[in-house]
Amino acid sequence: MADQKMKGGTVSIMVLIFLVLSATFHGCFAAIGQVQPPRKRNTVVNGFGSSVFLTVSGNVYPLGYYSVTVGIGNPPKPFQLDIDTGSDLTWVQCDAPCTGCSLPRDQLYKPVKNNFLACKDPICAALHSKAHQCTNPNEKCGFQVDYADHGSVLGAMLSDNFPLRLVNNSLSSPLLAFGCGYRLQSRSPHPPTTAGVLGLGKSKASISSQLSGMRITKNVVGHCLSGQGGFLFLGADFVPKSGMTWTPMLQNSFDKHYSSGPAELLFGGKPTGVKGLDVIFDSGATYTYLTSKVYQTVLNLVRKDLSGKQLQDVKDKALPICWKGAKSFKSVTEARKYFNTFALSFNGASNTHLLLPPEAYLIVTVSTSANLLQRLKTSAVL
Ligand SMILES: *[C@@H]1O[C@H](CO)[C@@H](O)[C@H](O)[C@H]1NC(C)=O
């Protein structure tokens, strides 16, 4: 069953699938389903920096998250981390010892003596808001993150080596700051199967910012997520040079998220009356979230469009809105003939459209009925 994750803060709308993000004021909308590394061009961009390329596994449903595996320490130990462009802190479940950790003890990160980050470290300051104060010079850097799904993690900041294979074939093992999470609370009935979170947000504390501060990669984050995993890159080598549509990212200093807007919502290519949407891109949120007014509009449009079609409203545990067809849906592409495409039109200088076809807002759920037969249904993920 879907373990709905929402790692970013409270927001007006979130779009997570089929996007590539970049922290250099651009969001690029990538082709989907491409899980092979794109061919790297042998160009050095402004003299420094290579890139890190990581294979992403996961899906929106039934898993509810996307993750990468990174090694930490010397010798490195592998950790599966939830990729999250909606938060800054990278942390792992940590044997300090730990309360609330979901992994077996031998799979936890074991802190090494003296690798605690000092409170006065600039990365510690970046993690905390304005009121960051260190009372004595030897104070360690603590952290607490409360996620939007009401889960939380508390711990201490450490630094350790992250051995990374760069795309120029060099091996780099930078000392990066990350969190040792030793007090975890999860409000979800399904404890996380990942070892922690890879924080890819905008702050100086995020892994992407740390790598660019060391001039190992450019401060660019890109990802391509499909129904069966995808890829993540840090650095500028894989930013496609053609076949892309670009829209600027908002530069609000008060907003710590990657966001774009204002956008107008279209349905079947026609205006819906919904305008002025600021959109947050958050790979740590399972679904796309809309404000209740916009959600109602969207739902009304979908329902109106369905009138006269052979779909029946049914109840399903996975999501609140669900339809059943005359025959079981085997894949979401079969639902295409019943549903129309939404689009977000970013009406800045270049009128770019982010298309949301039925496959991007519907999932086919698997639920076990009383007679234990598996039935497939379609639910709206709006
Ligand atoms: C690869 O990139 C890294 C980081 O920018 C750099 O330190 C290293 O010298 C590069 N290696 C080669 C073989 O160019």
JSON list of C-alpha atoms and ligand atoms in Angstrom, two decimals, residues 47-51 166-170 172 214-217, ligand 1:
[
{"chain": "A", "resi": 47, "resn": "GLY", "atom": "CA", "xyz": [36.63, 25.47, -15.91]},
{"chain": "A", "resi": 48, "resn": "PHE", "atom": "CA", "xyz": [35.63, 23.44, -12.86]},
{"chain": "A", "resi": 49, "resn": "GLY", "atom": "CA", "xyz": [33.48, 20.63, -11.72]},
{"chain": "A", "resi": 50, "resn": "SER", "atom": "CA", "xyz": [32.55, 17.21, -12.89]},
{"chain": "A", "resi": 51, "resn": "SER", "atom": "CA", "xyz": [29.23, 15.48, -12.10]},
{"chain": "A", "resi": 166, "resn": "LEU", "atom": "CA", "xyz": [32.67, 11.25, -10.94]},
{"chain": "A", "resi": 167, "resn": "VAL", "atom": "CA", "xyz": [31.66, 11.12, -14.60]},
{"chain": "A", "resi": 168, "resn": "ASN", "atom": "CA", "xyz": [35.17, 12.24, -15.64]},
{"chain": "A", "resi": 169, "resn": "ASN", "atom": "CA", "xyz": [36.19, 8.87, -14.16]},
{"chain": "A", "resi": 170, "resn": "SER", "atom": "CA", "xyz": [38.01, 10.31, -11.13]},
{"chain": "A", "resi": 172, "resn": "SER", "atom": "CA", "xyz": [36.48, 11.70, -5.16]},
{"chain": "A", "resi": 214, "resn": "MET", "atom": "CA", "xyz": [34.35, 22.21, -2.81]},
{"chain": "A", "resi": 215, "resn": "ARG", "atom": "CA", "xyz": [34.35, 22.83, -6.58]},
{"chain": "A", "resi": 216, "resn": "ILE", "atom": "CA", "xyz": [33.72, 19.13, -7.26]},
{"chain": "A", "resi": 217, "resn": "THR", "atom": "CA", "xyz": [30.45, 19.70, -9.10]},
{"chain": "B", "resi": 1, "resn": "LIG", "atom": "C1", "xyz": [37.46, 15.35, -12.49]},
{"chain": "B", "resi": 1, "resn": "LIG", "atom": "O1", "xyz": [36.78, 16.37, -11.78]},
{"chain": "B", "resi": 1, "resn": "LIG", "atom": "C2", "xyz": [37.29, 16.63, -10.49]},
{"chain": "B", "resi": 1, "resn": "LIG", "atom": "C3", "xyz": [36.34, 17.62, -9.81]},
{"chain": "B", "resi": 1, "resn": "LIG", "atom": "O2", "xyz": [36.17, 18.79, -10.55]},
{"chain": "B", "resi": 1, "resn": "LIG", "atom": "C4", "xyz": [38.71, 17.12, -10.60]},
{"chain": "B", "resi": 1, "resn": "LIG", "atom": "O3", "xyz": [39.23, 17.39, -9.31]},
{"chain": "B", "resi": 1, "resn": "LIG", "atom": "C5", "xyz": [39.55, 16.08, -11.29]},
{"chain": "B", "resi": 1, "resn": "LIG", "atom": "O4", "xyz": [40.87, 16.55, -11.47]},
{"chain": "B", "resi": 1, "resn": "LIG", "atom": "C6", "xyz": [38.93, 15.73, -12.63]},
{"chain": "B", "resi": 1, "resn": "LIG", "atom": "N1", "xyz": [39.66, 14.60, -13.20]},
{"chain": "B", "resi": 1, "resn": "LIG", "atom": "C7", "xyz": [40.06, 14.58, -14.46]},
{"chain": "B", "resi": 1, "resn": "LIG", "atom": "C8", "xyz": [40.74, 13.30, -14.90]},
{"chain": "B", "resi": 1, "resn": "LIG", "atom": "O5", "xyz": [39.87, 15.51, -15.24]}
]
